[in-house]
Amino acid sequence: MSRLLFRLILACPILTPALLSADTVVEEIIARVNNQIITRTDYGREQQQLKEEAQQQDPSRAAQMVAEGQKDVLRGLIDRELLLEKGKDLSITADTELIKRLDEMRKQMKLDTMEDLEKAATAQGVSFEDFKQNMRTEIITQQVIQREVGSRINISKDDEHLFYEQHKPDLARPEEVKLSEILVSTEQAGNDEQKIAAAQAKADDLLKQIKAGANFDEIAKKESQGPSAAQGGDLGFFEHGKLAKQLEDLTFGMKKDDVSNVIRTKQGFVILKVTEHQNAGVPSYTEVEPRLQEAVYMQRLQPALREYLKKLREEAFIDIKSGYVDTGASPNQSKPVVTSAAKESTAKELKKRKKLGVF
């Protein structure tokens, strides 16, 4: 697990300090969503996250992506509050799914306990409690969207065929191979010929087992010393020019399910398997059929979700400070009258945040 993965989970903003002194908190409230508040710190945190994600995705277009996404920052914060509140109405706690995801993360990182996972987060400068809270928020919002919006999207075979015909140019692809590997590392061997010979002997034995019928993925999980071991050796897709010439010439000449001989590399001795070999051009309908339903679903989800969130806005009380714009606002939503009870609720929320030290 890298620092990046922890930061991606932390995309849902947890407030950061805005202290003038040890016991004086100044926080500007820019929006109220029912009994919840959105602060200037929330807004700034989301802006910073937008910049970081744009830089990671495409540094050459980062400035343009930030400019395009900037107008929707407040919309996203309000969307999140509305979905979280709906999650409460639906009694979605995310407790079970949270434990499951954390455990999967622990296994992926090859850690023994949750305490080890917490230490890994702390070592990356991440509060584990913040990390869990943001993951919980992500789970709740996803489950609300699936239950309230996704479950109402019906897709027929005709819809899939139409999508395929309309998007053929987008489906065009270069020739690619999908590879899996088993690596017997020689990084610790140095120039010790005996250790190198032992590593080669082990690789030869693993290849012999595979040729005798042993499952490549299982061997990779148990014996590979590469970073892809937990995924059964899966390295993903490679197009021309992405591999060393020796490996490219070899693997692009192989068919699906072919397994290479033992190959000597700088990292050690490698056995490669071609799990898919895709020809260049537009794939046939049959080839992409398993993915078409998801593609149509995602195409319909966004407009359906926006309509749903607009409806939630019309049922909610939302007040936005002058100078800020909610691009997801509905013309039918009403601005609340701020009562003494609402002011008291806001004061309590601010006090709670101050007590937790999340400003």
Coordinates of C-alpha atoms in Angstrom, one line a residue:
M1 CA 0.0 0.0 0.0
S2 CA 1.5 3.3 -1.0
R3 CA 0.9 6.8 0.4
L4 CA -1.2 7.5 -2.7
L5 CA -3.7 4.8 -1.9
F6 CA -4.2 6.1 1.6
R7 CA -4.6 9.6 0.1
L8 CA -7.2 8.4 -2.4
I9 CA -9.3 7.0 0.3
L10 CA -9.0 10.3 2.1
A11 CA -10.5 12.1 -0.9
C12 CA -13.6 12.6 1.3
P13 CA -12.5 15.7 3.2
I14 CA -11.9 15.6 7.0
L15 CA -11.3 19.1 8.3
T16 CA -7.8 20.5 8.9
P17 CA -6.6 23.0 11.5
A18 CA -7.5 26.7 11.2
L19 CA -6.3 27.9 14.6
L20 CA -5.4 31.4 15.7
S21 CA -4.3 30.2 19.1
A22 CA -4.5 27.0 21.2
D23 CA -8.1 27.5 22.1
T24 CA -9.5 29.9 19.5
V25 CA -11.1 28.5 16.4
V26 CA -12.2 30.6 13.5
E27 CA -14.2 28.8 10.9
E28 CA -16.3 30.2 8.0
I29 CA -19.5 28.3 7.3
I30 CA -20.2 28.4 3.6
A31 CA -23.3 26.1 3.4
R32 CA -25.8 24.4 5.6
V33 CA -27.4 21.1 4.5
N34 CA -30.2 20.3 6.9
N35 CA -28.5 19.9 10.3
Q36 CA -25.0 19.6 8.8
I37 CA -22.5 22.4 7.9
I38 CA -19.9 22.8 5.2
T39 CA -17.0 25.0 6.1
R40 CA -14.4 26.9 4.2
T41 CA -11.9 24.3 5.4
D42 CA -13.9 21.6 3.8
Y43 CA -14.0 23.5 0.6
G44 CA -10.3 24.2 0.6
R45 CA -9.5 20.6 1.4
E46 CA -11.6 19.5 -1.6
Q47 CA -9.9 22.0 -3.9
Q48 CA -6.5 20.7 -2.9
Q49 CA -7.6 17.1 -3.5
L50 CA -8.9 18.1 -6.9
K51 CA -5.4 19.6 -7.8
E52 CA -3.6 16.5 -6.5
E53 CA -5.8 14.1 -8.4
A54 CA -5.5 16.1 -11.7
Q55 CA -1.7 16.1 -11.3
Q56 CA -1.6 12.4 -10.8
Q57 CA -4.0 11.6 -13.7
D58 CA -2.4 13.8 -16.4
P59 CA 0.2 16.4 -15.5
S60 CA 0.0 18.0 -18.9
R61 CA -3.7 18.8 -18.5
A62 CA -3.8 19.3 -14.8
A63 CA -4.5 23.1 -14.9
Q64 CA -7.3 22.5 -17.4
M65 CA -8.8 19.7 -15.3
V66 CA -8.7 21.8 -12.2
A67 CA -10.3 24.8 -13.9
E68 CA -13.1 22.5 -15.2
G69 CA -13.7 20.8 -11.8
Q70 CA -13.4 23.9 -9.7
K71 CA -17.0 25.0 -10.4
D72 CA -18.4 21.7 -9.0
V73 CA -16.5 21.6 -5.7
L74 CA -19.4 22.8 -3.6
R75 CA -21.8 20.6 -5.5
G76 CA -19.8 17.5 -4.6
L77 CA -19.7 18.5 -0.9
I78 CA -23.4 19.0 -0.8
D79 CA -24.0 15.7 -2.8
R80 CA -22.0 13.9 -0.1
E81 CA -24.0 15.3 2.8
L82 CA -27.3 14.5 1.1
L83 CA -26.2 10.9 0.4
L84 CA -24.9 10.4 3.9
E85 CA -28.2 11.6 5.4
K86 CA -30.1 9.3 3.1
G87 CA -27.8 6.5 4.2
K88 CA -29.0 7.2 7.8
D89 CA -32.6 7.1 6.7
L90 CA -32.0 3.7 5.1
S91 CA -30.1 2.5 8.2
I92 CA -26.9 1.9 6.2
T93 CA -24.0 1.8 8.7
A94 CA -21.3 0.2 6.4
D95 CA -19.8 -1.5 9.5
T96 CA -19.5 -5.0 7.9
E97 CA -18.3 -3.7 4.5
L98 CA -15.7 -1.5 6.3
I99 CA -14.2 -4.4 8.2
K100 CA -14.2 -6.5 5.0
R101 CA -12.4 -3.8 3.0
L102 CA -9.8 -3.1 5.7
D103 CA -9.1 -6.8 5.9
E104 CA -8.7 -7.1 2.2
M105 CA -6.3 -4.1 2.3
R106 CA -4.4 -5.8 5.1
K107 CA -4.0 -9.0 3.1
Q108 CA -3.0 -7.1 0.0
M109 CA -0.2 -5.4 2.0
K110 CA 0.7 -8.8 3.5
L111 CA 0.3 -7.5 7.0
D112 CA -0.6 -9.8 10.0
T113 CA -3.0 -7.6 12.0
M114 CA -5.1 -4.5 11.8
E115 CA -2.7 -2.9 14.2
D116 CA 0.0 -3.4 11.5
L117 CA -2.3 -1.7 9.0
E118 CA -2.8 1.3 11.4
K119 CA 1.0 1.5 11.8
A120 CA 1.4 1.5 8.0
A121 CA -1.1 4.4 7.7
T122 CA 0.6 6.3 10.5
A123 CA 4.0 5.8 8.8
Q124 CA 2.6 7.5 5.7
G125 CA 1.4 10.5 7.8
V126 CA -2.2 9.5 7.7
S127 CA -4.6 9.4 10.7
F128 CA -6.0 5.9 10.7
E129 CA -9.3 7.2 12.2
D130 CA -9.7 9.7 9.4
F131 CA -8.8 7.0 7.0
K132 CA -11.5 4.7 8.3
Q133 CA -14.1 7.5 8.5
N134 CA -13.5 8.4 4.9
M135 CA -13.7 4.8 3.8
R136 CA -17.0 4.5 5.7
T137 CA -18.3 7.6 3.9
E138 CA -17.3 6.2 0.6
I139 CA -19.1 2.9 1.3
I140 CA -22.3 4.5 2.5
T141 CA -22.6 6.8 -0.5
Q142 CA -21.9 4.0 -2.9
Q143 CA -24.5 1.8 -1.3
V144 CA -27.1 4.6 -1.3
I145 CA -26.4 5.2 -5.0
Q146 CA -26.7 1.5 -5.8
R147 CA -29.9 1.0 -3.9
E148 CA -31.7 4.3 -4.8
V149 CA -30.4 4.8 -8.4
G150 CA -28.5 1.9 -9.8
S151 CA -31.2 -0.7 -8.9
R152 CA -33.7 1.2 -11.1
I153 CA -31.6 1.2 -14.2
N154 CA -32.8 -1.6 -16.5
I155 CA -30.7 -2.7 -19.5
S156 CA -31.7 -4.9 -22.4
K157 CA -29.7 -6.7 -25.0
D158 CA -30.9 -4.2 -27.5
D159 CA -29.4 -1.4 -25.4
E160 CA -26.1 -3.3 -25.4
H161 CA -26.2 -3.8 -29.2
L162 CA -27.0 -0.1 -29.7
F163 CA -24.1 1.0 -27.4
Y164 CA -21.7 -1.3 -29.3
E165 CA -22.7 0.1 -32.7
Q166 CA -22.5 3.7 -31.5
H167 CA -19.1 3.3 -29.8
K168 CA -17.1 1.2 -32.2
P169 CA -14.5 3.9 -32.7
D170 CA -14.0 4.1 -29.0
L171 CA -13.6 0.4 -28.7
A172 CA -10.8 0.2 -31.2
R173 CA -7.6 -1.0 -29.5
P174 CA -3.9 -1.8 -30.3
E175 CA -2.5 -5.3 -30.2
E176 CA -2.0 -6.2 -26.6
V177 CA -0.9 -9.1 -24.4
K178 CA -2.0 -9.6 -20.9
L179 CA 0.7 -11.3 -18.8
S180 CA 1.2 -13.1 -15.6
E181 CA 4.6 -13.8 -14.0
I182 CA 6.3 -16.0 -11.5
L183 CA 9.6 -14.4 -10.3
V184 CA 12.3 -16.2 -8.4
S185 CA 14.4 -13.2 -7.2
T186 CA 18.2 -13.1 -7.3
E187 CA 18.4 -9.6 -5.7
Q188 CA 19.8 -11.0 -2.5
A189 CA 22.2 -13.4 -4.3
G190 CA 24.6 -10.7 -5.5
N191 CA 27.5 -12.4 -7.3
D192 CA 27.1 -15.7 -5.4
E193 CA 27.0 -18.3 -8.2
Q194 CA 25.6 -21.0 -5.9
K195 CA 22.6 -18.9 -4.9
I196 CA 22.0 -17.9 -8.5
A197 CA 22.1 -21.5 -9.5
A198 CA 19.7 -22.4 -6.7
A199 CA 17.3 -19.7 -7.9
Q200 CA 17.4 -21.1 -11.4
A201 CA 16.9 -24.6 -10.2
K202 CA 13.8 -23.5 -8.3
A203 CA 12.4 -21.7 -11.3
D204 CA 13.1 -24.7 -13.5
D205 CA 11.2 -26.9 -11.0
L206 CA 8.2 -24.5 -10.9
L207 CA 8.1 -24.5 -14.7
K208 CA 8.2 -28.3 -14.6
Q209 CA 5.2 -28.3 -12.2
I210 CA 3.2 -26.0 -14.4
K211 CA 3.9 -28.1 -17.5
A212 CA 2.7 -31.1 -15.5
G213 CA -0.6 -29.4 -14.9
A214 CA -0.2 -27.3 -11.8
N215 CA -2.2 -24.1 -11.7
F216 CA -0.1 -21.1 -12.7
D217 CA -2.0 -18.6 -10.5
E218 CA -1.7 -20.8 -7.5
I219 CA 2.0 -21.3 -8.0
A220 CA 2.5 -17.6 -8.4
K221 CA 0.6 -16.9 -5.2
K222 CA 2.7 -19.4 -3.2
E223 CA 6.1 -19.1 -4.8
S224 CA 6.5 -15.9 -6.8
Q225 CA 8.7 -13.2 -5.2
G226 CA 7.4 -10.5 -7.4
P227 CA 5.0 -7.7 -6.3
S228 CA 2.2 -9.3 -8.3
A229 CA 2.2 -12.5 -6.3
A230 CA -1.0 -11.7 -4.3
Q231 CA -2.8 -11.3 -7.6
G232 CA -1.7 -14.7 -9.0
G233 CA 1.1 -13.0 -10.9
D234 CA -1.2 -10.8 -12.9
L235 CA 0.7 -7.9 -14.5
G236 CA -2.1 -6.5 -16.7
F237 CA -2.0 -5.5 -20.4
F238 CA 1.0 -4.4 -22.5
E239 CA 0.9 -2.9 -25.9
H240 CA 3.9 -2.7 -28.3
G241 CA 6.7 -0.6 -26.9
K242 CA 5.9 -1.1 -23.2
L243 CA 8.2 -4.1 -22.7
A244 CA 11.9 -4.7 -23.1
K245 CA 12.5 -5.9 -26.7
Q246 CA 13.5 -9.4 -25.7
L247 CA 10.2 -9.9 -23.7
E248 CA 8.1 -8.1 -26.4
D249 CA 9.4 -10.3 -29.2
L250 CA 8.8 -13.4 -27.1
T251 CA 5.3 -12.6 -25.6
F252 CA 3.7 -11.1 -28.8
G253 CA 4.7 -14.3 -30.5
M254 CA 2.8 -16.4 -27.9
K255 CA -0.9 -17.4 -27.9
K256 CA -3.4 -17.2 -25.1
D257 CA -2.5 -19.6 -22.2
D258 CA 1.1 -20.1 -23.6
V259 CA 3.8 -20.3 -20.9
S260 CA 7.4 -19.2 -21.6
N261 CA 10.5 -21.0 -20.6
V262 CA 12.5 -19.6 -17.7
I263 CA 13.9 -16.2 -18.6
R264 CA 16.9 -14.6 -16.9
T265 CA 16.3 -10.9 -16.0
K266 CA 18.0 -8.3 -13.8
Q267 CA 15.4 -9.1 -11.1
G268 CA 15.9 -12.9 -11.3
F269 CA 14.4 -15.8 -13.1
V270 CA 11.0 -15.2 -14.6
I271 CA 8.3 -17.4 -16.1
L272 CA 5.6 -15.6 -18.1
K273 CA 2.1 -16.6 -19.1
V274 CA 0.0 -14.9 -21.8
T275 CA -3.5 -14.9 -20.3
E276 CA -4.9 -12.8 -23.2
H277 CA -3.7 -11.9 -26.6
Q278 CA -5.8 -9.2 -28.3
N279 CA -5.4 -8.3 -31.9
A280 CA -5.5 -4.7 -33.1
G281 CA -8.8 -3.3 -34.3
V282 CA -12.4 -3.2 -33.1
P283 CA -13.3 -6.3 -31.1
S284 CA -16.3 -8.3 -32.0
Y285 CA -19.6 -7.9 -30.1
T286 CA -19.1 -11.4 -28.6
E287 CA -15.6 -10.4 -27.2
V288 CA -16.9 -7.3 -25.4
E289 CA -20.4 -8.5 -24.5
P290 CA -19.5 -9.2 -20.9
R291 CA -18.5 -5.6 -20.4
L292 CA -21.3 -3.9 -22.4
Q293 CA -23.9 -4.1 -19.6
E294 CA -21.5 -2.2 -17.2
A295 CA -20.7 0.3 -19.9
V296 CA -24.4 1.1 -20.6
Y297 CA -25.0 1.2 -16.8
M298 CA -22.3 3.7 -16.2
Q299 CA -23.5 5.8 -19.2
R300 CA -27.0 6.0 -17.6
L301 CA -25.9 6.3 -14.0
Q302 CA -24.6 9.8 -14.0
P303 CA -27.7 11.6 -15.4
A304 CA -30.0 9.4 -13.2
L305 CA -27.9 10.2 -10.2
R306 CA -28.0 13.9 -10.9
E307 CA -31.8 13.8 -11.1
Y308 CA -31.9 11.9 -7.8
L309 CA -29.6 14.4 -6.1
K310 CA -31.7 17.2 -7.5
K311 CA -34.8 15.6 -5.9
L312 CA -32.9 15.2 -2.6
R313 CA -32.1 18.9 -2.7
E314 CA -35.8 19.8 -3.2
E315 CA -36.6 17.8 -0.1
A316 CA -33.8 19.3 2.0
F317 CA -33.1 22.7 3.5
I318 CA -29.9 24.1 1.9
D319 CA -28.5 27.5 2.6
I320 CA -25.4 28.7 0.7
K321 CA -23.3 31.8 1.6
S322 CA -23.2 34.6 -0.9
G323 CA -20.3 34.2 -3.3
Y324 CA -20.6 30.4 -3.5
V325 CA -22.6 28.4 -6.1
D326 CA -24.1 24.9 -6.0
T327 CA -24.1 23.8 -9.7
G328 CA -26.4 21.0 -8.8
A329 CA -29.1 23.2 -7.4
S330 CA -32.7 22.7 -8.3
P331 CA -34.9 25.7 -9.2
N332 CA -37.5 24.1 -7.0
Q333 CA -35.5 23.9 -3.8
S334 CA -36.3 26.3 -1.0
K335 CA -33.9 28.3 1.2
P336 CA -34.5 27.7 4.8
V337 CA -35.3 30.3 7.4
V338 CA -32.5 30.0 10.0
T339 CA -34.3 29.5 13.3
S340 CA -32.8 29.6 16.8
A341 CA -32.9 25.8 16.8
A342 CA -30.8 25.7 13.6
K343 CA -28.3 28.2 15.0
E344 CA -28.0 26.1 18.1
S345 CA -27.5 23.0 16.0
T346 CA -24.7 24.8 14.0
A347 CA -23.1 25.9 17.2
K348 CA -23.1 22.3 18.5
E349 CA -21.6 21.0 15.3
L350 CA -18.8 23.6 15.5
K351 CA -18.2 22.8 19.1
K352 CA -18.1 19.1 18.3
R353 CA -15.5 19.7 15.6
K354 CA -13.4 21.9 17.8
K355 CA -13.5 19.2 20.5
L356 CA -12.4 16.5 18.1
G357 CA -9.7 18.8 16.7
V358 CA -10.8 18.5 13.1
F359 CA -10.8 22.1 12.1

